[in-house]
Short mmCIF file of C-alpha atoms in Angstrom, two decimals:
data_model
loop_
_atom_site.label_atom_id
_atom_site.label_comp_id
_atom_site.label_asym_id
_atom_site.label_seq_id
_atom_site.Cartn_x
_atom_site.Cartn_y
_atom_site.Cartn_z
CA MET A 1 -17.93 -23.06 2.07
CA ASN A 2 -18.52 -25.74 -0.52
CA GLN A 3 -17.47 -28.52 1.86
CA TYR A 4 -17.23 -29.07 5.66
CA VAL A 5 -14.20 -30.06 7.69
CA THR A 6 -13.62 -33.86 7.37
CA GLY A 7 -12.19 -36.10 10.17
CA ALA A 8 -9.22 -37.11 7.87
CA ILE A 9 -8.13 -33.53 7.61
CA ILE A 10 -8.42 -32.87 11.31
CA ARG A 11 -6.37 -36.05 12.06
CA ARG A 12 -3.66 -35.25 9.37
CA LEU A 13 -3.29 -31.71 10.61
CA ARG A 14 -3.17 -32.79 14.27
CA GLU A 15 -0.62 -35.49 13.71
CA SER A 16 1.50 -33.17 11.62
CA LYS A 17 1.76 -30.92 14.77
CA ASN A 18 2.67 -34.03 16.86
CA MET A 19 -0.41 -33.34 19.05
CA THR A 20 -2.45 -35.93 20.85
CA GLN A 21 -6.27 -35.98 20.67
CA GLN A 22 -6.20 -34.92 24.37
CA GLN A 23 -3.93 -31.99 23.63
CA LEU A 24 -6.18 -30.74 20.86
CA ALA A 25 -9.24 -31.30 23.10
CA ASP A 26 -7.69 -29.20 25.79
CA LYS A 27 -7.07 -26.34 23.45
CA LEU A 28 -10.74 -26.40 22.32
CA ASN A 29 -12.23 -27.07 25.75
CA VAL A 30 -13.94 -30.34 24.48
CA SER A 31 -13.34 -33.97 25.34
CA ASP A 32 -10.86 -36.28 23.70
CA LYS A 33 -13.91 -38.41 22.85
CA ALA A 34 -15.24 -35.58 20.74
CA ILE A 35 -11.98 -35.34 18.79
CA SER A 36 -12.04 -39.03 18.30
CA LYS A 37 -15.58 -38.85 16.99
CA TRP A 38 -14.64 -36.05 14.49
CA GLU A 39 -11.63 -38.03 13.22
CA THR A 40 -13.62 -41.15 12.74
CA SER A 41 -16.49 -39.29 10.96
CA ARG A 42 -19.01 -40.24 13.65
CA GLY A 43 -19.57 -36.48 14.22
CA TYR A 44 -18.50 -32.99 13.15
CA PRO A 45 -17.23 -30.01 15.12
CA ASP A 46 -19.78 -27.34 15.84
CA ILE A 47 -19.55 -24.33 13.52
CA SER A 48 -18.59 -22.19 16.48
CA LEU A 49 -15.42 -24.35 16.92
CA VAL A 50 -14.20 -24.03 13.27
CA GLU A 51 -12.12 -20.85 13.96
CA PRO A 52 -10.55 -22.07 17.20
CA LEU A 53 -9.96 -25.45 15.55
CA ALA A 54 -8.06 -23.84 12.61
CA TYR A 55 -6.10 -21.70 15.07
CA ALA A 56 -5.15 -24.80 17.24
CA LEU A 57 -4.04 -26.75 14.07
CA GLY A 58 -2.01 -23.69 12.78
CA VAL A 59 -3.86 -23.21 9.58
CA SER A 60 -6.35 -20.60 8.10
CA ILE A 61 -10.08 -21.43 8.04
CA ILE A 62 -9.94 -21.74 4.31
CA GLU A 63 -7.02 -24.23 4.52
CA LEU A 64 -8.97 -26.22 7.07
CA PHE A 65 -12.04 -26.42 4.72
CA SER A 66 -9.89 -27.16 1.59
CA GLY A 67 -7.79 -29.73 3.45
CA GLU A 68 -4.54 -28.26 1.93
CA ASN A 69 -1.79 -26.39 3.60
CA VAL A 70 -0.79 -23.43 1.52
CA VAL A 71 2.92 -23.03 1.32
CA ASN A 72 4.21 -20.30 -1.03
CA THR A 73 7.52 -21.59 -2.39
CA ASN A 74 7.74 -18.54 -4.68
CA LYS A 75 10.35 -16.73 -2.59
CA SER A 76 11.73 -14.86 -5.50
CA PHE A 77 8.66 -12.91 -6.52
CA ASN A 78 8.02 -13.46 -10.29
CA MET A 79 5.20 -11.87 -12.10
CA LEU A 80 5.36 -14.43 -14.83
CA ARG A 81 4.13 -17.08 -12.40
CA MET A 82 0.84 -15.16 -11.77
CA LYS A 83 -2.32 -17.19 -11.14
CA PHE A 84 -5.74 -15.86 -11.98
CA TYR A 85 -9.02 -16.89 -10.33
CA VAL A 86 -12.58 -15.90 -11.52
CA CYS A 87 -15.65 -16.42 -9.34
CA PRO A 88 -18.35 -18.11 -11.48
CA ILE A 89 -21.04 -16.51 -9.37
CA CYS A 90 -20.13 -12.79 -9.08
CA GLY A 91 -17.40 -12.56 -11.74
CA ASN A 92 -14.68 -11.23 -9.38
CA ILE A 93 -11.14 -11.41 -10.81
CA ILE A 94 -8.47 -12.29 -8.27
CA CYS A 95 -4.76 -12.48 -8.94
CA SER A 96 -1.86 -13.95 -6.95
CA THR A 97 1.84 -14.19 -7.53
CA GLY A 98 2.15 -17.45 -5.58
CA GLU A 99 0.29 -20.43 -4.02
CA THR A 100 -2.73 -19.47 -2.17
CA VAL A 101 -6.29 -20.64 -1.37
CA VAL A 102 -8.82 -18.14 -2.75
CA SER A 103 -12.59 -18.11 -1.79
CA CYS A 104 -15.41 -15.99 -3.19
CA CYS A 105 -19.10 -16.20 -2.68
CA GLY A 106 -18.68 -19.20 -0.30
CA ILE A 107 -16.65 -21.48 -2.71
CA VAL A 108 -12.91 -22.21 -3.01
CA LEU A 109 -11.78 -21.25 -6.49
CA PRO A 110 -9.36 -23.15 -8.63
CA ALA A 111 -6.43 -21.37 -10.26
CA LEU A 112 -7.20 -21.04 -13.94
CA GLU A 113 -4.87 -22.85 -16.30
CA PRO A 114 -4.38 -20.83 -19.53
CA GLU A 115 -4.91 -22.54 -22.85
CA THR A 116 -3.64 -21.77 -26.26
CA GLU A 117 -6.05 -20.19 -28.65
CA ASP A 118 -8.45 -22.20 -30.77
CA ASP A 119 -10.59 -21.55 -33.86
CA ASN A 120 -13.20 -19.68 -31.80
CA HIS A 121 -10.84 -17.53 -29.79
CA HIS A 122 -8.21 -15.42 -31.52
CA MET A 123 -6.45 -12.18 -30.38
CA SER A 124 -5.01 -9.63 -32.82
CA ILE A 125 -2.17 -7.52 -31.48
CA GLU A 126 -1.35 -4.22 -33.30
CA LYS A 127 1.27 -1.67 -32.25
CA VAL A 128 0.00 1.89 -32.25
CA GLU A 129 2.69 4.29 -31.10
CA ASP A 130 3.66 3.15 -27.54
CA GLU A 131 0.66 0.91 -27.04
CA TYR A 132 -0.68 -2.47 -28.04
CA TYR A 133 -4.18 -2.29 -29.43
CA ILE A 134 -5.81 -5.65 -28.68
CA THR A 135 -8.93 -7.00 -30.50
CA ILE A 136 -10.41 -10.40 -29.98
CA GLN A 137 -12.72 -12.04 -32.48
CA HIS A 138 -15.38 -13.20 -30.23
CA ASP A 139 -19.26 -12.91 -30.00
CA MET A 140 -20.01 -10.53 -27.12
CA SER A 141 -23.52 -11.56 -26.34
CA LYS A 142 -25.12 -11.40 -22.85
CA LYS A 143 -24.51 -15.12 -22.34
CA HIS A 144 -21.11 -15.57 -24.03
CA TYR A 145 -18.41 -12.90 -23.85
CA ILE A 146 -14.88 -12.02 -22.91
CA SER A 147 -14.74 -10.89 -19.35
CA PHE A 148 -11.32 -9.33 -19.12
CA VAL A 149 -7.93 -8.92 -20.85
CA ALA A 150 -4.76 -8.73 -18.83
CA ALA A 151 -1.28 -7.64 -19.97
CA VAL A 152 1.30 -9.42 -17.73
CA LYS A 153 4.67 -7.67 -17.50
CA ASP A 154 7.83 -8.53 -15.67
CA ASP A 155 7.16 -5.82 -13.16
CA GLY A 156 3.40 -5.86 -12.78
CA TYR A 157 0.11 -6.43 -14.68
CA GLU A 158 -2.75 -4.44 -16.04
CA ILE A 159 -6.32 -5.63 -16.37
CA LYS A 160 -9.03 -4.27 -18.61
CA LYS A 161 -12.58 -5.30 -17.70
CA LEU A 162 -14.80 -5.99 -20.77
CA TYR A 163 -18.54 -6.24 -20.83
CA ALA A 164 -21.21 -8.23 -22.59
CA GLU A 165 -22.51 -6.60 -25.69
CA GLY A 166 -19.41 -4.36 -25.76
CA ASN A 167 -16.37 -4.49 -27.97
CA ALA A 168 -13.76 -7.07 -27.30
CA GLU A 169 -10.90 -4.63 -27.50
CA ALA A 170 -8.34 -2.87 -25.14
CA ARG A 171 -5.19 -0.84 -25.17
CA PHE A 172 -2.05 -1.45 -23.11
CA LYS A 173 1.32 0.23 -22.79
CA ILE A 174 3.99 -1.81 -24.66
CA SER A 175 6.68 -1.36 -22.00
CA ARG A 176 7.76 -4.64 -20.47
CA THR A 177 4.67 -6.63 -21.60
CA LYS A 178 5.52 -10.35 -21.83
CA TYR A 179 2.14 -11.95 -22.51
CA PHE A 180 -1.66 -11.37 -22.64
CA LEU A 181 -4.39 -13.35 -20.96
CA TYR A 182 -8.07 -13.17 -21.71
CA TYR A 183 -11.04 -14.89 -20.14
CA CYS A 184 -14.03 -16.29 -22.07
CA ASN A 185 -16.94 -16.82 -19.53
CA MET A 186 -17.72 -20.22 -21.11
CA HIS A 187 -14.30 -21.50 -22.35
CA GLY A 188 -11.85 -20.25 -19.74
CA LEU A 189 -8.49 -18.46 -19.92
CA PHE A 190 -6.42 -18.02 -22.97
CA LYS A 191 -2.74 -17.03 -23.22
CA VAL A 192 -0.99 -15.14 -26.04
CA LEU A 193 2.70 -14.46 -26.03
CA VAL A 194 4.04 -11.11 -27.25
CA ARG A 195 6.32 -11.71 -30.21
#
């Protein structure tokens, strides 16, 4: 992970469970003095205690490391609220339809915020029979390229992976498409509404 568990996080999570230091210590088979040291940043839990600590505090290991409880308030599943994550190390593309903590290659990934197109990033959308033919004006060099294009629909999504030194183009079925997203490996995520 890109950070270790802090004492403030342990204390906040313990207190939110109305648990004393002694009660937490009993669950982990450590002393209450150990819990006190962790919470005052005079020590850290051993790595072998991270999983039992997360379990005792009622959170996932990733939540424990990030210091954030993940509560998905998206009770009425809505594809238009999709979030995309891209790992800067391996290039994995991860999608979610609600709040989540995503980790890849040992780091917690932030949800990408789509931007509007600029002078260097422009998508052309052409209807060809029952498909949208997408082209993006972009240099597709080894170091600077469009990694993927996604068509987000009200009932799902479709992703086309693009590769460096290839063409920045893709085809998607027209049916139910609401908007397109595409990801530049240097400038981030861009959003284009279907008109």
